Amino acid sequence: MILTIHRGSKQIGGSCIELRTYSGERILLDFGMPLTRPDGSDWPRGTMTSPSKELRAEGVLPDIEGLYADAAPEFSALVLSHSHLDHHGLAHHVHPNVPVYGSRGTIEMLKASRLFIPGIAIPADMRELPFDAAVAISSFAVRGIPVDHAAPDSRALLIEADGQRILYSGDLRAHGHQRHLFDSLPETAGPIDVLILEGTTVGQAQEAHGFPDEADVERRLSDLLKIDKGMVVVIASGQNIDRAISVYRAAIEAGRELVIDPYQAYILMKLKDICYEAPQFDWPSVRVKFIKSHVRKLKDAGLWSLACQMSRAGKVTSEQLASDASRFVYLARSSRATVALLRYLTKTARPTVVWSQWSGYLRKGGAVPRFCYEQGIEPVLIHSGGHAQPEDLAGLVSRLRPKAVVPIHTEAASHFADYMPNVRVLRDGEATEIASLIVGGGEAI
Ligand SMILES: [Zn+2]
């Protein structure tokens, strides 16, 4: 096979990898939106859904012949590792005849985000990647191996073709509620020629990724919920199912009820067959705080009866939350709707705000950070990141024993060699034969 990293060899986010067989069959692994513009500033709203032609001219879409709708498609598939935007955000720009594969959880998350989040487009032809078997895509055998990450049903992708075996890690960690998946990955994957390995944390301070593990997050949340005398609002990503589980367990431990919004309730419902521990809106200690825009979106999607079910199962009003604040913990997003509720709660008593996502987003601002600043509320940081620490990556490599490791999703590829052998650093856009990586090609460091 021939490997080309179109984007991701020296940046975190926007990953895009091509594999081509010697007979010319091609697949793409992930097609993410870069997290920021090259100068570090945020993308203007709506960039992802701008016309493909404009995005190609700006370099947001890499120049890949045979991938886009303006020419005959040359790709057999796009395969997604997970549902974070920096891995799938540009997927709808590929030629409509190119099928897009992802795990069931990934497909459900993409559909849910299209339902609830403005400015999101998703591919039309999405196909499920089973969790326990490979699928044949032209002459590639592609298997999505479940991994532990902050997006539900995330996968590492094992690709076999031309007698070679490539493992692309996607994003993974060793410290979530599903860390056993990290431990079992070498056994599940078997022998590997080349490992394309994410290295988000390589070269970064450990503190940037929060507490050591998800169990620690759960303990700290539980301690806070027991001590705090009022309402606690936890701000986290709706996709972070481990976090929803941690907040729920902490709530139960502290004798509180978990309050979620219809968006979160919908996501958790869609994942209940994949993740049995994901709290459901019809569980006894789970309540739903209705938000007008969410209900409207459910109604527009023909899901009015689901909204009614949520209401019957456990609707809770702002008035109830304010009058019995110490009975609840609200898991929410940094949105205007959350600020409206916080403002209402503040009339009675000052709520505690827990920031339970990357601390960089808190510094960047947004609805809830601005509100906290205005009100003099200091958010409590309780978070653990989605990416393995370098030492965990080193342990993984020592057990996988690939013949070469290619860094991706990192700003510090040159530091990989401090942790593992046989590192080959590639450059974006450079086509490299897998065989040459194995026998010592590429830039060995
Ligand atoms: Zn991710």
Coordinates of C-alpha atoms and ligand atoms in Angstrom, one line a residue:
M1 CA 0.0 0.0 0.0
I2 CA 0.9 3.7 -0.4
L3 CA 0.2 6.0 2.5
T4 CA -0.5 9.7 2.2
I5 CA -1.3 11.8 5.2
H6 CA -3.1 14.7 3.6
R7 CA -3.4 16.5 6.9
G8 CA -2.5 15.7 10.5
S9 CA 1.2 15.0 10.4
K10 CA 2.0 18.2 12.3
Q11 CA -1.3 19.4 13.7
I12 CA -4.0 18.3 16.1
G13 CA -7.4 18.1 14.2
G14 CA -8.4 17.9 10.6
S15 CA -7.0 14.4 10.2
C16 CA -7.1 13.0 6.7
I17 CA -5.3 9.8 5.6
E18 CA -5.3 8.1 2.2
L19 CA -4.3 4.4 1.6
R20 CA -3.8 3.2 -2.0
T21 CA -3.2 -0.3 -3.2
Y22 CA -0.6 -1.1 -5.9
S23 CA -3.6 -1.7 -8.2
G24 CA -4.8 1.8 -7.6
E25 CA -7.8 1.3 -5.2
R26 CA -8.1 4.1 -2.7
I27 CA -9.7 4.7 0.6
L28 CA -9.7 7.7 2.9
L29 CA -9.5 7.4 6.7
D30 CA -11.2 10.4 8.5
F31 CA -11.9 13.7 6.9
G32 CA -11.9 16.2 9.7
M33 CA -12.3 19.9 10.0
P34 CA -9.2 21.6 11.3
L35 CA -9.8 22.9 14.8
T36 CA -8.5 26.4 14.0
R37 CA -7.3 28.4 11.0
P38 CA -3.5 28.2 10.3
D39 CA -3.0 31.5 12.3
G40 CA -4.8 30.0 15.3
S41 CA -8.0 32.0 15.0
D42 CA -11.5 30.4 14.9
W43 CA -13.2 29.6 11.6
P44 CA -16.0 31.9 10.6
R45 CA -19.5 30.4 11.4
G46 CA -20.7 28.2 8.5
T47 CA -17.2 27.4 7.1
M48 CA -17.8 23.7 7.0
T49 CA -20.8 24.0 4.8
S50 CA -19.4 26.5 2.4
P51 CA -19.2 25.3 -1.2
S52 CA -16.5 22.7 -1.9
K53 CA -15.0 24.8 -4.6
E54 CA -14.4 27.7 -2.2
L55 CA -13.0 25.5 0.5
R56 CA -10.6 23.8 -1.9
A57 CA -9.4 27.3 -3.1
E58 CA -8.8 28.2 0.6
G59 CA -7.0 24.9 1.3
V60 CA -9.6 23.8 3.9
L61 CA -10.3 20.9 1.6
P62 CA -7.0 19.3 0.7
D63 CA -6.3 19.0 -3.0
I64 CA -7.1 15.3 -3.6
E65 CA -8.0 14.2 -7.1
G66 CA -10.9 11.9 -7.5
L67 CA -12.4 12.7 -4.1
Y68 CA -14.9 15.5 -4.7
A69 CA -18.2 15.8 -6.6
D70 CA -16.7 17.7 -9.6
A71 CA -15.0 14.6 -11.0
A72 CA -15.6 10.8 -11.3
P73 CA -15.0 9.3 -7.9
E74 CA -11.8 7.3 -7.5
F75 CA -12.3 6.4 -3.8
S76 CA -13.9 3.2 -2.7
A77 CA -14.9 4.6 0.7
L78 CA -14.3 7.1 3.5
V79 CA -14.0 5.4 6.8
L80 CA -14.5 7.5 10.0
S81 CA -12.8 6.6 13.3
H82 CA -15.3 8.6 15.5
S83 CA -17.8 11.4 15.7
H84 CA -15.6 14.4 16.6
L85 CA -15.8 17.2 14.1
D86 CA -12.0 17.2 13.7
H87 CA -12.3 13.7 12.2
H88 CA -15.6 13.9 10.2
G89 CA -16.5 17.5 9.7
L90 CA -15.7 17.6 6.0
A91 CA -17.1 14.2 5.1
H92 CA -20.1 15.6 3.3
H93 CA -17.8 17.2 0.7
V94 CA -16.7 13.8 -0.7
H95 CA -18.4 12.6 -3.9
P96 CA -21.9 11.4 -3.1
N97 CA -21.2 8.0 -4.7
V98 CA -18.4 7.4 -2.2
P99 CA -19.9 5.5 0.8
V100 CA -19.0 6.7 4.3
Y101 CA -18.4 4.0 6.9
G102 CA -18.5 4.5 10.7
S103 CA -19.5 2.6 13.8
R104 CA -23.1 2.6 14.8
G105 CA -22.4 5.1 17.5
T106 CA -20.6 7.4 15.1
I107 CA -23.5 7.3 12.6
E108 CA -26.1 7.9 15.4
M109 CA -24.0 10.9 16.6
L110 CA -23.7 12.4 13.2
K111 CA -27.5 12.1 12.7
A112 CA -28.2 13.6 16.1
S113 CA -25.9 16.5 15.5
R114 CA -27.6 17.3 12.2
L115 CA -30.9 17.2 14.0
F116 CA -29.9 19.6 16.8
I117 CA -26.9 21.7 15.8
P118 CA -27.1 24.4 13.1
G119 CA -24.4 24.5 10.4
I120 CA -23.8 20.7 10.4
A121 CA -24.0 18.7 7.2
I122 CA -23.5 14.9 7.1
P123 CA -22.9 12.4 4.2
A124 CA -26.0 10.9 2.6
D125 CA -24.7 7.3 2.2
M126 CA -23.5 6.1 5.7
R127 CA -22.8 2.4 6.3
E128 CA -22.2 0.6 9.6
L129 CA -18.9 -0.8 10.5
P130 CA -19.4 -3.9 12.7
F131 CA -17.5 -4.1 15.9
D132 CA -16.3 -7.7 15.6
A133 CA -15.6 -8.3 12.0
A134 CA -13.9 -6.8 9.0
V135 CA -15.8 -5.4 6.0
A136 CA -14.5 -5.9 2.4
I137 CA -14.2 -2.5 0.6
S138 CA -12.8 -3.2 -2.9
S139 CA -9.6 -5.1 -2.1
F140 CA -9.2 -3.6 1.4
A141 CA -10.4 -5.5 4.5
V142 CA -11.4 -2.8 7.1
R143 CA -12.1 -3.5 10.7
G144 CA -13.2 -0.9 13.3
I145 CA -11.8 -2.0 16.7
P146 CA -13.6 -0.3 19.6
V147 CA -11.3 2.0 21.6
D148 CA -11.7 4.2 24.7
H149 CA -12.2 7.9 23.8
A150 CA -14.4 10.8 24.6
A151 CA -16.8 10.1 21.7
P152 CA -19.1 7.1 21.8
D153 CA -18.3 3.9 20.0
S154 CA -14.9 5.3 18.8
R155 CA -12.8 2.9 16.7
A156 CA -9.2 2.3 15.7
L157 CA -9.1 1.2 12.1
L158 CA -7.3 -1.9 11.0
I159 CA -6.7 -2.0 7.2
E160 CA -5.4 -5.0 5.3
A161 CA -4.4 -4.9 1.6
D162 CA -1.4 -5.9 -0.5
G163 CA -0.4 -8.4 2.2
Q164 CA 0.2 -5.5 4.7
R165 CA -1.6 -4.6 7.9
I166 CA -2.0 -1.0 9.0
L167 CA -3.5 0.1 12.3
Y168 CA -4.7 3.7 12.5
S169 CA -5.4 4.6 16.2
G170 CA -8.0 7.2 15.6
D171 CA -8.2 9.1 19.0
L172 CA -7.8 7.0 22.1
R173 CA -6.9 7.0 25.7
A174 CA -6.2 4.5 28.5
H175 CA -8.1 6.3 31.3
G176 CA -11.8 6.4 30.5
H177 CA -14.5 4.1 31.7
Q178 CA -13.6 1.7 28.9
R179 CA -9.9 1.5 29.5
H180 CA -10.1 -2.3 29.1
L181 CA -10.4 -1.6 25.3
F182 CA -7.0 0.1 25.4
D183 CA -5.5 -2.9 27.2
S184 CA -7.0 -5.4 24.8
L185 CA -6.2 -3.5 21.6
P186 CA -2.9 -5.4 20.8
E187 CA -4.5 -8.7 21.2
T188 CA -7.5 -7.8 19.1
A189 CA -5.5 -6.1 16.3
G190 CA -2.9 -8.9 16.0
P191 CA 0.4 -8.3 14.2
I192 CA 0.8 -4.9 12.6
D193 CA 3.2 -3.6 10.0
V194 CA 2.6 0.1 10.5
L195 CA 0.9 2.0 13.3
I196 CA -0.4 5.4 12.5
L197 CA -0.6 6.8 16.0
E198 CA -2.3 9.9 17.5
G199 CA -0.1 11.9 19.8
T200 CA -2.2 14.8 21.1
T201 CA -0.6 14.8 24.5
V202 CA 3.0 14.4 23.2
G203 CA 5.0 17.5 24.0
Q204 CA 2.2 19.0 26.1
A205 CA 2.0 19.5 29.9
Q206 CA 0.0 16.8 31.6
E207 CA -2.1 19.4 33.4
A208 CA -3.5 20.6 30.1
H209 CA -5.5 17.4 30.0
G210 CA -7.1 17.6 33.4
F211 CA -7.3 14.9 36.0
P212 CA -5.6 11.6 35.5
D213 CA -8.7 9.5 34.8
E214 CA -12.5 9.4 34.5
A215 CA -12.8 7.6 37.9
D216 CA -11.1 10.6 39.4
V217 CA -13.6 12.9 37.7
E218 CA -16.5 10.9 39.1
R219 CA -15.0 11.0 42.7
R220 CA -14.4 14.7 42.6
L221 CA -17.9 15.4 41.2
S222 CA -19.4 13.2 43.9
D223 CA -17.5 15.0 46.6
L224 CA -18.6 18.4 45.3
L225 CA -22.2 17.3 45.0
K226 CA -22.2 16.1 48.6
I227 CA -20.7 19.3 50.0
D228 CA -22.5 21.9 47.8
K229 CA -25.7 23.2 49.3
G230 CA -27.2 24.5 46.1
M231 CA -27.6 23.8 42.4
V232 CA -24.6 22.5 40.5
V233 CA -24.4 23.0 36.7
V234 CA -21.9 20.8 34.9
I235 CA -20.8 22.0 31.5
A236 CA -19.7 19.2 29.2
S237 CA -19.9 18.0 25.6
G238 CA -23.1 16.2 24.8
Q239 CA -21.0 13.5 23.0
N240 CA -19.0 12.7 26.1
I241 CA -21.0 9.7 27.2
D242 CA -18.4 8.7 29.8
R243 CA -18.9 12.1 31.4
A244 CA -22.7 11.7 31.4
I245 CA -22.2 8.4 33.2
S246 CA -19.8 9.9 35.7
V247 CA -22.2 12.8 36.5
Y248 CA -25.1 10.4 36.8
R249 CA -23.2 8.1 39.2
A250 CA -21.9 11.0 41.2
A251 CA -25.5 12.3 41.5
I252 CA -26.7 9.0 42.7
E253 CA -23.8 8.7 45.2
A254 CA -24.7 12.2 46.5
G255 CA -28.4 11.6 46.6
R256 CA -29.2 14.0 43.8
E257 CA -31.1 13.7 40.6
L258 CA -29.5 14.2 37.2
V259 CA -31.1 16.8 34.9
I260 CA -30.4 16.7 31.2
D261 CA -31.8 18.6 28.2
P262 CA -33.7 17.0 25.3
Y263 CA -30.6 17.0 23.1
Q264 CA -28.6 15.0 25.7
A265 CA -31.6 12.8 26.4
Y266 CA -31.9 12.0 22.7
I267 CA -28.2 11.1 22.3
L268 CA -28.2 8.9 25.4
M269 CA -31.4 7.2 24.1
K270 CA -29.8 6.5 20.7
L271 CA -26.8 4.9 22.4
K272 CA -28.6 2.8 24.9
D273 CA -28.0 -0.5 23.0
I274 CA -24.3 0.3 22.6
C275 CA -23.7 1.7 26.1
Y276 CA -25.8 0.1 28.8
E277 CA -24.6 2.4 31.5
A278 CA -25.7 5.6 29.6
P279 CA -28.4 7.2 31.8
Q280 CA -31.8 7.3 30.2
F281 CA -34.5 9.9 30.5
D282 CA -37.0 7.3 31.8
W283 CA -34.7 6.2 34.7
P284 CA -36.0 7.1 38.1
S285 CA -33.3 9.6 39.0
V286 CA -33.1 11.3 35.7
R287 CA -35.1 14.5 34.8
V288 CA -35.4 16.5 31.6
K289 CA -35.3 20.3 31.6
F290 CA -37.1 21.4 28.4
I291 CA -35.5 23.9 26.1
K292 CA -37.8 25.4 23.5
S293 CA -35.4 25.1 20.6
H294 CA -34.7 21.5 21.3
V295 CA -38.4 20.6 21.4
R296 CA -38.9 22.5 18.2
K297 CA -36.2 20.4 16.5
L298 CA -37.7 17.2 17.8
K299 CA -41.1 18.3 16.5
D300 CA -39.6 19.3 13.1
A301 CA -38.0 15.8 12.9
G302 CA -41.4 14.1 13.4
L303 CA -40.4 13.2 17.0
W304 CA -43.2 15.0 18.9
S305 CA -44.3 11.8 20.6
L306 CA -40.7 11.3 21.9
A307 CA -40.8 14.9 23.4
C308 CA -44.1 13.9 25.1
Q309 CA -42.5 10.7 26.4
M310 CA -39.6 12.8 27.8
S311 CA -42.1 15.2 29.4
R312 CA -44.2 12.4 31.0
A313 CA -41.1 10.5 32.3
G314 CA -39.5 13.4 34.2
K315 CA -40.0 16.9 33.1
V316 CA -38.6 19.5 35.5
T317 CA -39.2 23.2 35.3
S318 CA -36.8 26.1 36.1
E319 CA -39.1 26.9 39.1
Q320 CA -38.6 23.4 40.5
L321 CA -34.9 23.6 40.0
A322 CA -34.7 26.9 41.8
S323 CA -36.9 26.0 44.7
D324 CA -35.2 22.6 45.4
A325 CA -31.7 23.4 44.1
S326 CA -29.7 21.0 46.3
R327 CA -31.7 18.0 44.9
F328 CA -30.4 18.3 41.4
V329 CA -27.3 18.4 39.2
Y330 CA -27.8 19.8 35.7
L331 CA -25.6 18.4 32.9
A332 CA -25.6 21.1 30.2
R333 CA -23.8 22.8 27.4
S334 CA -22.2 26.2 27.2
S335 CA -25.3 27.7 25.5
R336 CA -27.6 30.7 25.7
A337 CA -30.3 28.4 27.1
T338 CA -28.0 27.4 29.9
V339 CA -27.2 31.0 30.6
A340 CA -30.9 31.9 30.8
L341 CA -31.4 29.1 33.4
L342 CA -28.3 30.2 35.3
R343 CA -29.6 33.8 35.4
Y344 CA -32.9 32.6 36.7
L345 CA -31.3 30.4 39.4
T346 CA -29.1 33.3 40.5
K347 CA -32.2 35.2 41.6
T348 CA -32.6 32.7 44.4
A349 CA -29.1 31.5 45.1
R350 CA -25.8 31.5 43.3
P351 CA -25.3 28.2 41.5
T352 CA -22.0 26.3 41.3
V353 CA -20.6 25.9 37.7
V354 CA -18.4 23.0 36.9
W355 CA -16.4 23.2 33.7
S356 CA -16.1 19.6 32.6
Q357 CA -14.4 19.9 29.2
W358 CA -11.0 21.2 27.9
S359 CA -9.9 24.2 29.9
G360 CA -8.9 25.9 26.7
Y361 CA -12.6 26.4 25.8
L362 CA -13.1 28.2 29.1
R363 CA -10.3 30.6 28.2
K364 CA -11.8 31.1 24.7
G365 CA -15.0 32.4 26.2
G366 CA -18.5 31.5 25.0
A367 CA -21.9 31.9 26.7
V368 CA -21.3 30.3 30.1
P369 CA -17.7 31.6 30.6
R370 CA -19.0 35.1 29.9
F371 CA -21.9 34.8 32.3
C372 CA -19.5 33.5 35.0
Y373 CA -17.1 36.3 34.5
E374 CA -20.0 38.9 34.6
Q375 CA -21.3 37.4 37.8
G376 CA -18.0 36.8 39.5
I377 CA -18.5 33.0 39.5
E378 CA -15.3 31.0 39.4
P379 CA -16.0 27.8 37.5
V380 CA -14.7 24.6 39.1
L381 CA -12.5 22.6 36.7
I382 CA -13.3 18.9 36.8
H383 CA -12.2 17.2 33.6
S384 CA -10.1 14.4 32.2
G385 CA -9.1 14.6 28.5
G386 CA -9.8 12.2 25.7
H387 CA -6.2 11.4 24.7
A388 CA -3.7 8.9 26.1
Q389 CA -0.6 10.2 27.9
P390 CA 2.7 9.6 26.1
E391 CA 3.6 6.9 28.6
D392 CA 0.4 5.0 27.8
L393 CA 1.2 5.4 24.1
A394 CA 4.7 4.0 24.7
G395 CA 3.1 1.0 26.5
L396 CA 0.7 0.4 23.7
V397 CA 3.5 0.4 21.1
S398 CA 5.7 -1.9 23.2
R399 CA 2.8 -4.5 23.2
L400 CA 1.7 -3.9 19.6
R401 CA 5.3 -4.1 18.3
P402 CA 4.6 -2.5 14.9
K403 CA 7.5 -2.4 12.4
A404 CA 7.1 1.4 12.1
V405 CA 5.1 4.1 13.9
V406 CA 3.9 7.1 12.0
P407 CA 2.8 10.1 14.1
I408 CA -0.5 11.9 13.4
H409 CA -2.8 14.3 15.3
T410 CA 0.1 15.9 17.0
E411 CA 2.1 19.1 17.2
A412 CA 5.2 17.3 18.4
A413 CA 5.9 14.4 16.0
S414 CA 9.7 14.8 16.6
H415 CA 9.1 13.9 20.3
F416 CA 7.6 10.5 19.6
A417 CA 11.1 9.0 19.4
D418 CA 11.5 9.9 23.1
Y419 CA 8.9 7.3 23.9
M420 CA 9.0 4.6 21.2
P421 CA 11.2 3.0 18.6
N422 CA 10.9 2.9 14.8
V423 CA 9.2 6.3 14.5
R424 CA 8.9 7.6 10.9
V425 CA 7.8 11.2 10.6
L426 CA 5.9 12.0 7.4
R427 CA 4.9 15.3 5.9
D428 CA 1.4 16.3 4.8
G429 CA 0.8 15.4 1.2
E430 CA 3.8 13.1 0.9
A431 CA 3.0 9.7 -0.7
T432 CA 5.1 6.9 1.0
E433 CA 5.2 3.2 0.3
I434 CA 4.4 1.2 3.4
A435 CA 7.3 -1.2 2.4
S436 CA 9.8 1.7 2.5
L437 CA 8.7 2.7 6.1
I438 CA 9.2 -0.9 7.2
V439 CA 12.7 -1.3 5.8
G440 CA 13.9 2.1 7.1
G441 CA 12.5 4.6 4.7
G442 CA 10.8 7.9 5.7
E443 CA 12.6 10.3 8.0
A444 CA 13.9 8.1 10.8
I445 CA 14.5 9.8 14.1
Ligands
ZN1 ZN -11.6 12.8 19.1

